[in-house]
mmCIF file of N, CA and C in Angstrom:
data_model
loop_
_atom_site.group_PDB
_atom_site.id
_atom_site.type_symbol
_atom_site.label_atom_id
_atom_site.label_comp_id
_atom_site.label_asym_id
_atom_site.label_seq_id
_atom_site.Cartn_x
_atom_site.Cartn_y
_atom_site.Cartn_z
ATOM 1 N N MET A 1137 8.377 -12.980 19.450
ATOM 2 C CA MET A 1137 9.310 -12.187 18.663
ATOM 3 C C MET A 1137 10.142 -11.343 19.630
ATOM 4 N N SER A 1138 11.432 -11.261 19.403
ATOM 5 C CA SER A 1138 12.314 -10.528 20.321
ATOM 6 C C SER A 1138 12.146 -9.015 20.172
ATOM 7 N N ASN A 1139 12.517 -8.310 21.227
ATOM 8 C CA ASN A 1139 12.489 -6.845 21.171
ATOM 9 C C ASN A 1139 13.371 -6.323 20.041
ATOM 10 N N ASP A 1140 14.535 -6.953 19.836
ATOM 11 C CA ASP A 1140 15.435 -6.522 18.760
ATOM 12 C C ASP A 1140 14.787 -6.666 17.391
ATOM 13 N N THR A 1141 14.046 -7.754 17.178
ATOM 14 C CA THR A 1141 13.373 -7.963 15.897
ATOM 15 C C THR A 1141 12.268 -6.933 15.688
ATOM 16 N N VAL A 1142 11.470 -6.701 16.721
ATOM 17 C CA VAL A 1142 10.402 -5.693 16.639
ATOM 18 C C VAL A 1142 11.000 -4.323 16.325
ATOM 19 N N LEU A 1143 12.098 -3.979 16.994
ATOM 20 C CA LEU A 1143 12.740 -2.687 16.766
ATOM 21 C C LEU A 1143 13.286 -2.582 15.342
ATOM 22 N N GLU A 1144 13.898 -3.637 14.838
ATOM 23 C CA GLU A 1144 14.433 -3.616 13.474
ATOM 24 C C GLU A 1144 13.314 -3.429 12.445
ATOM 25 N N ILE A 1145 12.186 -4.089 12.650
ATOM 26 C CA ILE A 1145 11.049 -3.919 11.739
ATOM 27 C C ILE A 1145 10.570 -2.468 11.769
ATOM 28 N N ALA A 1146 10.458 -1.900 12.957
ATOM 29 C CA ALA A 1146 10.028 -0.502 13.086
ATOM 30 C C ALA A 1146 11.022 0.440 12.412
ATOM 31 N N HIS A 1147 12.298 0.174 12.550
ATOM 32 C CA HIS A 1147 13.313 1.011 11.900
ATOM 33 C C HIS A 1147 13.162 0.955 10.381
ATOM 34 N N GLN A 1148 12.850 -0.226 9.854
ATOM 35 C CA GLN A 1148 12.667 -0.375 8.409
ATOM 36 C C GLN A 1148 11.497 0.469 7.915
ATOM 37 N N MET A 1149 10.503 0.704 8.764
ATOM 38 C CA MET A 1149 9.360 1.537 8.379
ATOM 39 C C MET A 1149 9.809 2.946 7.983
ATOM 40 N N GLY A 1150 10.915 3.413 8.534
ATOM 41 C CA GLY A 1150 11.449 4.726 8.185
ATOM 42 C C GLY A 1150 11.822 4.830 6.717
ATOM 43 N N ARG A 1151 12.139 3.713 6.091
ATOM 44 C CA ARG A 1151 12.496 3.728 4.667
ATOM 45 C C ARG A 1151 11.295 4.099 3.806
ATOM 46 N N ILE A 1152 10.088 3.852 4.315
ATOM 47 C CA ILE A 1152 8.891 4.222 3.551
ATOM 48 C C ILE A 1152 8.824 5.730 3.406
ATOM 49 N N PHE A 1153 9.085 6.465 4.474
ATOM 50 C CA PHE A 1153 9.027 7.926 4.420
ATOM 51 C C PHE A 1153 10.302 8.522 3.833
ATOM 52 N N ASN A 1154 11.456 8.060 4.282
ATOM 53 C CA ASN A 1154 12.715 8.656 3.821
ATOM 54 C C ASN A 1154 13.031 8.343 2.367
ATOM 55 N N ASP A 1155 12.718 7.130 1.927
ATOM 56 C CA ASP A 1155 13.102 6.689 0.585
ATOM 57 C C ASP A 1155 11.913 6.419 -0.325
ATOM 58 N N LEU A 1156 10.704 6.596 0.205
ATOM 59 C CA LEU A 1156 9.479 6.225 -0.523
ATOM 60 C C LEU A 1156 9.605 4.796 -1.048
ATOM 61 N N ASP A 1157 10.089 3.918 -0.171
ATOM 62 C CA ASP A 1157 10.388 2.533 -0.535
ATOM 63 C C ASP A 1157 9.105 1.702 -0.561
ATOM 64 N N GLU A 1158 8.569 1.520 -1.765
ATOM 65 C CA GLU A 1158 7.325 0.775 -1.937
ATOM 66 C C GLU A 1158 7.504 -0.699 -1.556
ATOM 67 N N LYS A 1159 8.678 -1.254 -1.810
ATOM 68 C CA LYS A 1159 8.945 -2.654 -1.480
ATOM 69 C C LYS A 1159 8.817 -2.885 0.026
ATOM 70 N N VAL A 1160 9.379 -1.995 0.825
ATOM 71 C CA VAL A 1160 9.276 -2.114 2.277
ATOM 72 C C VAL A 1160 7.816 -2.005 2.701
ATOM 73 N N ALA A 1161 7.077 -1.075 2.097
ATOM 74 C CA ALA A 1161 5.661 -0.922 2.442
ATOM 75 C C ALA A 1161 4.903 -2.213 2.175
ATOM 76 N N ARG A 1162 5.153 -2.833 1.050
ATOM 77 C CA ARG A 1162 4.453 -4.077 0.686
ATOM 78 C C ARG A 1162 4.889 -5.255 1.566
ATOM 79 N N GLU A 1163 6.153 -5.259 1.995
ATOM 80 C CA GLU A 1163 6.666 -6.375 2.799
ATOM 81 C C GLU A 1163 6.340 -6.265 4.281
ATOM 82 N N LEU A 1164 6.236 -5.029 4.816
ATOM 83 C CA LEU A 1164 6.115 -4.870 6.267
ATOM 84 C C LEU A 1164 4.787 -4.327 6.771
ATOM 85 N N VAL A 1165 4.004 -3.670 5.929
ATOM 86 C CA VAL A 1165 2.753 -3.066 6.383
ATOM 87 C C VAL A 1165 1.613 -4.061 6.145
ATOM 88 N N ALA A 1166 0.936 -4.437 7.219
ATOM 89 C CA ALA A 1166 -0.154 -5.413 7.141
ATOM 90 C C ALA A 1166 -1.331 -4.858 6.336
ATOM 91 N N PRO A 1167 -2.063 -5.728 5.666
ATOM 92 C CA PRO A 1167 -3.253 -5.270 4.930
ATOM 93 C C PRO A 1167 -4.268 -4.573 5.837
ATOM 94 N N ASP A 1168 -4.341 -4.969 7.117
ATOM 95 C CA ASP A 1168 -5.285 -4.347 8.052
ATOM 96 C C ASP A 1168 -4.659 -3.202 8.852
ATOM 97 N N PHE A 1169 -3.503 -2.722 8.407
ATOM 98 C CA PHE A 1169 -2.765 -1.651 9.088
ATOM 99 C C PHE A 1169 -3.650 -0.429 9.306
ATOM 100 N N VAL A 1170 -3.571 0.129 10.517
ATOM 101 C CA VAL A 1170 -4.292 1.356 10.862
ATOM 102 C C VAL A 1170 -3.270 2.395 11.286
ATOM 103 N N ASP A 1171 -3.327 3.564 10.648
ATOM 104 C CA ASP A 1171 -2.474 4.702 11.009
ATOM 105 C C ASP A 1171 -3.357 5.708 11.734
ATOM 106 N N TYR A 1172 -3.269 5.730 13.049
ATOM 107 C CA TYR A 1172 -4.134 6.587 13.855
ATOM 108 C C TYR A 1172 -3.803 8.069 13.705
ATOM 109 N N GLU A 1173 -2.699 8.391 13.047
ATOM 110 C CA GLU A 1173 -2.300 9.792 12.862
ATOM 111 C C GLU A 1173 -2.639 10.321 11.482
ATOM 112 N N ALA A 1174 -3.120 9.463 10.608
ATOM 113 C CA ALA A 1174 -3.459 9.901 9.252
ATOM 114 C C ALA A 1174 -4.773 10.692 9.273
ATOM 115 N N PRO A 1175 -4.939 11.607 8.332
ATOM 116 C CA PRO A 1175 -6.198 12.351 8.265
ATOM 117 C C PRO A 1175 -7.385 11.408 8.054
ATOM 118 N N PRO A 1176 -8.560 11.790 8.535
ATOM 119 C CA PRO A 1176 -9.750 10.958 8.330
ATOM 120 C C PRO A 1176 -9.939 10.651 6.848
ATOM 121 N N GLY A 1177 -10.323 9.430 6.574
ATOM 122 C CA GLY A 1177 -10.550 9.019 5.193
ATOM 123 C C GLY A 1177 -9.325 8.435 4.511
ATOM 124 N N THR A 1178 -8.159 8.513 5.151
ATOM 125 C CA THR A 1178 -6.952 7.927 4.568
ATOM 126 C C THR A 1178 -7.094 6.410 4.596
ATOM 127 N N PRO A 1179 -6.861 5.756 3.460
ATOM 128 C CA PRO A 1179 -6.976 4.301 3.472
ATOM 129 C C PRO A 1179 -5.933 3.667 4.382
ATOM 130 N N GLY A 1180 -6.218 2.467 4.848
ATOM 131 C CA GLY A 1180 -5.258 1.720 5.650
ATOM 132 C C GLY A 1180 -4.338 0.917 4.752
ATOM 133 N N GLY A 1181 -3.665 -0.041 5.363
ATOM 134 C CA GLY A 1181 -2.787 -0.923 4.612
ATOM 135 C C GLY A 1181 -1.569 -0.222 4.048
ATOM 136 N N PRO A 1182 -0.801 -0.958 3.247
ATOM 137 C CA PRO A 1182 0.433 -0.395 2.690
ATOM 138 C C PRO A 1182 0.189 0.810 1.795
ATOM 139 N N ASP A 1183 -0.903 0.784 1.017
ATOM 140 C CA ASP A 1183 -1.170 1.902 0.103
ATOM 141 C C ASP A 1183 -1.450 3.196 0.859
ATOM 142 N N GLY A 1184 -2.175 3.098 1.968
ATOM 143 C CA GLY A 1184 -2.464 4.290 2.757
ATOM 144 C C GLY A 1184 -1.218 4.896 3.369
ATOM 145 N N TYR A 1185 -0.360 4.041 3.951
ATOM 146 C CA TYR A 1185 0.852 4.551 4.595
ATOM 147 C C TYR A 1185 1.820 5.121 3.559
ATOM 148 N N LEU A 1186 1.948 4.424 2.438
ATOM 149 C CA LEU A 1186 2.805 4.914 1.354
ATOM 150 C C LEU A 1186 2.252 6.216 0.785
ATOM 151 N N GLY A 1187 0.927 6.322 0.695
ATOM 152 C CA GLY A 1187 0.308 7.561 0.210
ATOM 153 C C GLY A 1187 0.605 8.746 1.119
ATOM 154 N N THR A 1188 0.559 8.511 2.432
ATOM 155 C CA THR A 1188 0.893 9.577 3.384
ATOM 156 C C THR A 1188 2.357 9.992 3.215
ATOM 157 N N ALA A 1189 3.235 9.015 3.042
ATOM 158 C CA ALA A 1189 4.661 9.313 2.851
ATOM 159 C C ALA A 1189 4.874 10.123 1.569
ATOM 160 N N ARG A 1190 4.198 9.746 0.506
ATOM 161 C CA ARG A 1190 4.332 10.493 -0.762
ATOM 162 C C ARG A 1190 3.824 11.921 -0.609
ATOM 163 N N TRP A 1191 2.693 12.069 0.094
ATOM 164 C CA TRP A 1191 2.143 13.410 0.298
ATOM 165 C C TRP A 1191 3.119 14.279 1.090
ATOM 166 N N MET A 1192 3.657 13.755 2.206
ATOM 167 C CA MET A 1192 4.596 14.544 3.005
ATOM 168 C C MET A 1192 5.833 14.928 2.193
ATOM 169 N N ASN A 1193 6.324 14.016 1.375
ATOM 170 C CA ASN A 1193 7.488 14.323 0.544
ATOM 171 C C ASN A 1193 7.149 15.315 -0.567
ATOM 172 N N SER A 1194 5.895 15.398 -0.972
ATOM 173 C CA SER A 1194 5.506 16.379 -1.995
ATOM 174 C C SER A 1194 5.316 17.768 -1.386
ATOM 175 N N VAL A 1195 5.014 17.811 -0.101
ATOM 176 C CA VAL A 1195 4.779 19.079 0.597
ATOM 177 C C VAL A 1195 6.073 19.670 1.140
ATOM 178 N N PHE A 1196 7.000 18.793 1.527
ATOM 179 C CA PHE A 1196 8.265 19.235 2.112
ATOM 180 C C PHE A 1196 9.428 18.704 1.282
ATOM 181 N N ALA A 1197 10.071 19.604 0.542
ATOM 182 C CA ALA A 1197 11.271 19.226 -0.207
ATOM 183 C C ALA A 1197 12.359 18.854 0.790
ATOM 184 N N GLU A 1198 13.257 17.977 0.371
ATOM 185 C CA GLU A 1198 14.376 17.551 1.224
ATOM 186 C C GLU A 1198 13.887 16.946 2.540
ATOM 187 N N ALA A 1199 12.686 16.367 2.537
ATOM 188 C CA ALA A 1199 12.121 15.783 3.754
ATOM 189 C C ALA A 1199 13.009 14.654 4.261
ATOM 190 N N SER A 1200 13.227 14.658 5.577
ATOM 191 C CA SER A 1200 14.058 13.631 6.185
ATOM 192 C C SER A 1200 13.581 13.382 7.606
ATOM 193 N N TRP A 1201 13.503 12.097 7.959
ATOM 194 C CA TRP A 1201 13.153 11.679 9.303
ATOM 195 C C TRP A 1201 14.366 10.957 9.854
ATOM 196 N N ASP A 1202 15.145 11.635 10.697
ATOM 197 C CA ASP A 1202 16.410 11.094 11.186
ATOM 198 C C ASP A 1202 16.251 10.531 12.601
ATOM 199 N N HIS A 1203 16.731 9.322 12.782
ATOM 200 C CA HIS A 1203 16.631 8.608 14.046
ATOM 201 C C HIS A 1203 17.393 9.334 15.155
ATOM 202 N N ILE A 1204 16.738 9.490 16.288
ATOM 203 C CA ILE A 1204 17.376 10.060 17.477
ATOM 204 C C ILE A 1204 17.528 8.979 18.548
ATOM 205 N N ASP A 1205 16.444 8.259 18.796
ATOM 206 C CA ASP A 1205 16.449 7.278 19.884
ATOM 207 C C ASP A 1205 15.324 6.277 19.627
ATOM 208 N N SER A 1206 15.446 5.083 20.203
ATOM 209 C CA SER A 1206 14.394 4.089 20.021
ATOM 210 C C SER A 1206 14.548 2.954 21.020
ATOM 211 N N PHE A 1207 13.442 2.237 21.226
ATOM 212 C CA PHE A 1207 13.455 1.025 22.033
ATOM 213 C C PHE A 1207 12.214 0.214 21.674
ATOM 214 N N ALA A 1208 12.233 -1.046 22.051
ATOM 215 C CA ALA A 1208 11.074 -1.913 21.856
ATOM 216 C C ALA A 1208 10.785 -2.643 23.152
ATOM 217 N N ASP A 1209 9.512 -2.934 23.343
ATOM 218 C CA ASP A 1209 9.084 -3.714 24.498
ATOM 219 C C ASP A 1209 7.870 -4.527 24.058
ATOM 220 N N GLY A 1210 8.020 -5.836 24.051
ATOM 221 C CA GLY A 1210 6.924 -6.697 23.605
ATOM 222 C C GLY A 1210 6.673 -6.515 22.121
ATOM 223 N N ASP A 1211 5.428 -6.229 21.762
ATOM 224 C CA ASP A 1211 5.075 -6.088 20.350
ATOM 225 C C ASP A 1211 5.113 -4.649 19.854
ATOM 226 N N LYS A 1212 5.609 -3.725 20.689
ATOM 227 C CA LYS A 1212 5.634 -2.307 20.285
ATOM 228 C C LYS A 1212 7.061 -1.757 20.270
ATOM 229 N N ALA A 1213 7.309 -0.892 19.278
ATOM 230 C CA ALA A 1213 8.572 -0.168 19.186
ATOM 231 C C ALA A 1213 8.265 1.318 19.209
ATOM 232 N N VAL A 1214 9.106 2.059 19.897
ATOM 233 C CA VAL A 1214 8.978 3.516 19.990
ATOM 234 C C VAL A 1214 10.229 4.126 19.365
ATOM 235 N N ILE A 1215 10.005 5.024 18.421
ATOM 236 C CA ILE A 1215 11.121 5.655 17.719
ATOM 237 C C ILE A 1215 10.944 7.166 17.778
ATOM 238 N N ARG A 1216 11.992 7.850 18.226
ATOM 239 C CA ARG A 1216 11.998 9.324 18.230
ATOM 240 C C ARG A 1216 12.851 9.766 17.058
ATOM 241 N N VAL A 1217 12.296 10.663 16.230
ATOM 242 C CA VAL A 1217 12.995 11.146 15.039
ATOM 243 C C VAL A 1217 12.957 12.665 14.977
ATOM 244 N N ARG A 1218 13.884 13.219 14.216
ATOM 245 C CA ARG A 1218 13.879 14.651 13.907
ATOM 246 C C ARG A 1218 13.448 14.771 12.454
ATOM 247 N N PHE A 1219 12.341 15.476 12.236
ATOM 248 C CA PHE A 1219 11.841 15.719 10.885
ATOM 249 C C PHE A 1219 12.331 17.086 10.417
ATOM 250 N N THR A 1220 12.978 17.110 9.260
ATOM 251 C CA THR A 1220 13.413 18.367 8.650
ATOM 252 C C THR A 1220 12.981 18.382 7.194
ATOM 253 N N GLY A 1221 12.838 19.571 6.659
ATOM 254 C CA GLY A 1221 12.481 19.734 5.262
ATOM 255 C C GLY A 1221 12.260 21.200 4.951
ATOM 256 N N VAL A 1222 11.851 21.446 3.724
ATOM 257 C CA VAL A 1222 11.548 22.804 3.262
ATOM 258 C C VAL A 1222 10.099 22.813 2.795
ATOM 259 N N HIS A 1223 9.301 23.691 3.355
ATOM 260 C CA HIS A 1223 7.860 23.759 3.066
ATOM 261 C C HIS A 1223 7.641 24.333 1.663
ATOM 262 N N THR A 1224 7.290 23.455 0.725
ATOM 263 C CA THR A 1224 7.123 23.880 -0.676
ATOM 264 C C THR A 1224 5.715 23.654 -1.217
ATOM 265 N N GLY A 1225 4.887 22.884 -0.504
ATOM 266 C CA GLY A 1225 3.541 22.580 -0.993
ATOM 267 C C GLY A 1225 2.501 22.890 0.053
ATOM 268 N N ASN A 1226 1.236 22.626 -0.295
ATOM 269 C CA ASN A 1226 0.124 22.913 0.599
ATOM 270 C C ASN A 1226 0.114 21.926 1.767
ATOM 271 N N PHE A 1227 0.267 22.459 2.970
ATOM 272 C CA PHE A 1227 0.234 21.651 4.183
ATOM 273 C C PHE A 1227 -0.925 22.115 5.041
ATOM 274 N N LEU A 1228 -1.946 21.293 5.143
ATOM 275 C CA LEU A 1228 -3.119 21.585 5.964
ATOM 276 C C LEU A 1228 -3.738 22.943 5.629
ATOM 277 N N GLY A 1229 -3.744 23.278 4.353
ATOM 278 C CA GLY A 1229 -4.351 24.528 3.901
ATOM 279 C C GLY A 1229 -3.396 25.703 3.813
ATOM 280 N N PHE A 1230 -2.133 25.513 4.132
ATOM 281 C CA PHE A 1230 -1.143 26.582 4.082
ATOM 282 C C PHE A 1230 -0.195 26.326 2.919
ATOM 283 N N GLU A 1231 -0.222 27.226 1.942
ATOM 284 C CA GLU A 1231 0.609 27.084 0.746
ATOM 285 C C GLU A 1231 2.093 27.153 1.099
ATOM 286 N N GLY A 1232 2.922 26.576 0.239
ATOM 287 C CA GLY A 1232 4.361 26.534 0.454
ATOM 288 C C GLY A 1232 4.959 27.907 0.695
ATOM 289 N N THR A 1233 5.885 27.974 1.639
ATOM 290 C CA THR A 1233 6.533 29.236 2.010
ATOM 291 C C THR A 1233 8.026 29.250 1.705
ATOM 292 N N GLY A 1234 8.599 28.096 1.482
ATOM 293 C CA GLY A 1234 10.052 28.009 1.343
ATOM 294 C C GLY A 1234 10.768 27.985 2.676
ATOM 295 N N ASN A 1235 10.005 28.011 3.773
ATOM 296 C CA ASN A 1235 10.617 27.988 5.104
ATOM 297 C C ASN A 1235 11.122 26.594 5.448
ATOM 298 N N LYS A 1236 12.236 26.550 6.164
ATOM 299 C CA LYS A 1236 12.758 25.283 6.664
ATOM 300 C C LYS A 1236 12.003 24.906 7.931
ATOM 301 N N VAL A 1237 11.793 23.596 8.107
ATOM 302 C CA VAL A 1237 11.150 23.094 9.313
ATOM 303 C C VAL A 1237 12.093 22.103 9.999
ATOM 304 N N ASP A 1238 11.985 22.046 11.316
ATOM 305 C CA ASP A 1238 12.837 21.170 12.119
ATOM 306 C C ASP A 1238 12.089 20.882 13.418
ATOM 307 N N VAL A 1239 11.484 19.695 13.504
ATOM 308 C CA VAL A 1239 10.698 19.310 14.680
ATOM 309 C C VAL A 1239 10.944 17.837 15.004
ATOM 310 N N GLU A 1240 10.540 17.443 16.202
ATOM 311 C CA GLU A 1240 10.673 16.052 16.595
ATOM 312 C C GLU A 1240 9.323 15.349 16.547
ATOM 313 N N HIS A 1241 9.384 14.043 16.314
ATOM 314 C CA HIS A 1241 8.219 13.158 16.340
ATOM 315 C C HIS A 1241 8.547 11.957 17.219
ATOM 316 N N ILE A 1242 7.524 11.369 17.788
ATOM 317 C CA ILE A 1242 7.644 10.066 18.436
ATOM 318 C C ILE A 1242 6.644 9.151 17.743
ATOM 319 N N HIS A 1243 7.129 8.024 17.224
ATOM 320 C CA HIS A 1243 6.289 7.058 16.519
ATOM 321 C C HIS A 1243 6.267 5.749 17.280
ATOM 322 N N ILE A 1244 5.089 5.167 17.370
ATOM 323 C CA ILE A 1244 4.914 3.867 18.016
ATOM 324 C C ILE A 1244 4.327 2.916 16.981
ATOM 325 N N TYR A 1245 4.972 1.772 16.814
ATOM 326 C CA TYR A 1245 4.503 0.750 15.880
ATOM 327 C C TYR A 1245 4.199 -0.527 16.648
ATOM 328 N N ARG A 1246 3.067 -1.159 16.302
ATOM 329 C CA ARG A 1246 2.766 -2.475 16.859
ATOM 330 C C ARG A 1246 3.014 -3.520 15.779
ATOM 331 N N VAL A 1247 3.894 -4.454 16.103
ATOM 332 C CA VAL A 1247 4.278 -5.512 15.178
ATOM 333 C C VAL A 1247 3.619 -6.811 15.618
ATOM 334 N N GLY A 1248 2.910 -7.450 14.696
ATOM 335 C CA GLY A 1248 2.238 -8.712 14.995
ATOM 336 C C GLY A 1248 3.211 -9.884 14.945
ATOM 337 N N GLU A 1249 2.733 -11.028 15.423
ATOM 338 C CA GLU A 1249 3.537 -12.255 15.378
ATOM 339 C C GLU A 1249 3.890 -12.643 13.943
ATOM 340 N N ASP A 1250 3.139 -12.116 12.977
ATOM 341 C CA ASP A 1250 3.403 -12.389 11.564
ATOM 342 C C ASP A 1250 4.555 -11.558 11.010
ATOM 343 N N GLY A 1251 5.135 -10.671 11.861
ATOM 344 C CA GLY A 1251 6.246 -9.828 11.419
ATOM 345 C C GLY A 1251 5.811 -8.600 10.650
ATOM 346 N N LEU A 1252 4.515 -8.328 10.634
ATOM 347 C CA LEU A 1252 3.980 -7.162 9.926
ATOM 348 C C LEU A 1252 3.558 -6.088 10.920
ATOM 349 N N VAL A 1253 3.621 -4.844 10.483
ATOM 350 C CA VAL A 1253 3.189 -3.720 11.313
ATOM 351 C C VAL A 1253 1.688 -3.556 11.122
ATOM 352 N N HIS A 1254 0.955 -3.597 12.245
ATOM 353 C CA HIS A 1254 -0.502 -3.535 12.194
ATOM 354 C C HIS A 1254 -1.072 -2.197 12.643
ATOM 355 N N GLU A 1255 -0.320 -1.458 13.485
ATOM 356 C CA GLU A 1255 -0.832 -0.181 13.991
ATOM 357 C C GLU A 1255 0.309 0.809 14.146
ATOM 358 N N HIS A 1256 -0.060 2.098 14.020
ATOM 359 C CA HIS A 1256 0.897 3.194 14.172
ATOM 360 C C HIS A 1256 0.222 4.358 14.889
ATOM 361 N N TRP A 1257 0.930 4.896 15.874
ATOM 362 C CA TRP A 1257 0.520 6.108 16.572
ATOM 363 C C TRP A 1257 1.704 7.064 16.515
ATOM 364 N N ALA A 1258 1.433 8.364 16.658
ATOM 365 C CA ALA A 1258 2.541 9.328 16.667
ATOM 366 C C ALA A 1258 2.172 10.545 17.500
ATOM 367 N N CYS A 1259 3.198 11.180 17.976
ATOM 368 C CA CYS A 1259 3.080 12.463 18.655
ATOM 369 C C CYS A 1259 4.094 13.378 17.981
ATOM 370 N N ARG A 1260 3.596 14.449 17.376
ATOM 371 C CA ARG A 1260 4.466 15.338 16.605
ATOM 372 C C ARG A 1260 4.369 16.760 17.160
ATOM 373 N N GLN A 1261 5.394 17.520 16.901
ATOM 374 C CA GLN A 1261 5.399 18.924 17.322
ATOM 375 C C GLN A 1261 4.770 19.787 16.217
ATOM 376 N N ASP A 1262 3.503 19.477 15.900
ATOM 377 C CA ASP A 1262 2.835 20.172 14.794
ATOM 378 C C ASP A 1262 2.670 21.669 15.053
ATOM 379 N N LEU A 1263 2.459 22.071 16.297
ATOM 380 C CA LEU A 1263 2.317 23.495 16.590
ATOM 381 C C LEU A 1263 3.604 24.240 16.234
ATOM 382 N N PHE A 1264 4.746 23.657 16.579
ATOM 383 C CA PHE A 1264 6.025 24.290 16.243
ATOM 384 C C PHE A 1264 6.267 24.275 14.741
ATOM 385 N N LEU A 1265 5.843 23.204 14.066
ATOM 386 C CA LEU A 1265 5.970 23.154 12.611
ATOM 387 C C LEU A 1265 5.124 24.259 11.980
ATOM 388 N N LEU A 1266 3.881 24.414 12.436
ATOM 389 C CA LEU A 1266 3.012 25.474 11.897
ATOM 390 C C LEU A 1266 3.606 26.856 12.154
ATOM 391 N N ALA A 1267 4.250 27.042 13.305
ATOM 392 C CA ALA A 1267 4.915 28.319 13.582
ATOM 393 C C ALA A 1267 6.080 28.539 12.625
ATOM 394 N N GLN A 1268 6.820 27.476 12.320
ATOM 395 C CA GLN A 1268 7.977 27.594 11.431
ATOM 396 C C GLN A 1268 7.573 27.931 9.994
ATOM 397 N N ILE A 1269 6.370 27.522 9.580
ATOM 398 C CA ILE A 1269 5.930 27.873 8.222
ATOM 399 C C ILE A 1269 5.123 29.176 8.210
ATOM 400 N N GLY A 1270 4.987 29.800 9.379
ATOM 401 C CA GLY A 1270 4.311 31.088 9.450
ATOM 402 C C GLY A 1270 2.797 30.995 9.532
ATOM 403 N N ALA A 1271 2.253 29.810 9.804
ATOM 404 C CA ALA A 1271 0.806 29.636 9.869
ATOM 405 C C ALA A 1271 0.233 30.125 11.195
ATOM 406 N N VAL A 1272 1.030 30.079 12.248
ATOM 407 C CA VAL A 1272 0.632 30.575 13.561
ATOM 408 C C VAL A 1272 1.806 31.343 14.158
ATOM 409 N N GLU A 1273 1.492 32.211 15.093
ATOM 410 C CA GLU A 1273 2.548 32.945 15.792
ATOM 411 C C GLU A 1273 2.532 32.530 17.253
ATOM 412 N N LEU A 1274 3.679 32.136 17.736
ATOM 413 C CA LEU A 1274 3.793 31.748 19.139
ATOM 414 C C LEU A 1274 4.481 32.863 19.902
ATOM 415 N N LYS A 1275 3.946 33.176 21.051
ATOM 416 C CA LYS A 1275 4.557 34.181 21.914
ATOM 417 C C LYS A 1275 4.967 33.465 23.194
ATOM 418 N N LEU A 1276 6.176 32.915 23.157
ATOM 419 C CA LEU A 1276 6.675 32.171 24.301
ATOM 420 C C LEU A 1276 7.443 33.098 25.232
ATOM 421 N N PRO A 1277 7.377 32.855 26.547
ATOM 422 C CA PRO A 1277 8.129 33.684 27.477
ATOM 423 C C PRO A 1277 9.623 33.420 27.290
ATOM 424 N N PRO A 1278 10.449 34.392 27.603
ATOM 425 C CA PRO A 1278 11.895 34.159 27.526
ATOM 426 C C PRO A 1278 12.295 33.008 28.440
ATOM 427 N N THR A 1279 13.281 32.272 28.029
ATOM 428 C CA THR A 1279 13.752 31.129 28.816
ATOM 429 C C THR A 1279 14.228 31.601 30.180
ATOM 430 N N GLY A 1280 13.845 30.837 31.211
ATOM 431 C CA GLY A 1280 14.333 31.121 32.552
ATOM 432 C C GLY A 1280 13.488 32.084 33.346
ATOM 433 N N THR A 1281 12.389 32.585 32.804
ATOM 434 C CA THR A 1281 11.560 33.538 33.561
ATOM 435 C C THR A 1281 10.484 32.789 34.329
ATOM 436 N N GLN A 1282 10.052 33.355 35.393
ATOM 437 C CA GLN A 1282 8.971 32.795 36.200
ATOM 438 C C GLN A 1282 7.636 33.247 35.631
ATOM 439 N N ALA A 1283 6.646 32.401 35.750
ATOM 440 C CA ALA A 1283 5.294 32.750 35.262
ATOM 441 C C ALA A 1283 4.622 33.684 36.223
#
């Protein structure tokens, strides 16, 4: 499978979160799909990934994952996105605040020869998101100062 095809499949995965597109989930997410970033106990397969997308959209109004950059190499695609939304529901034990959030994520998808996504990993700026909803306070040094 070409890098372009792998990348296009990974890009389509964004429709699951942005549009809650159940059709895409059923067409592209393998039955044995594993989401290594989902909370323990989250089911795999299309239902698990779609469930995570529904939960995030219920917690963050106006949720959007906007493409910044991406590439594919072999069977893996890497996509960098900007996640924005308004914190309106319970997120990891923190009730909705109405605060806006704006953080970046990096998502990695492994696409099998069958054209289905079998694995997902992510790196998110969760600490900054928690700071934006007021769950933690960060005391960062001013920019440009020496430690």
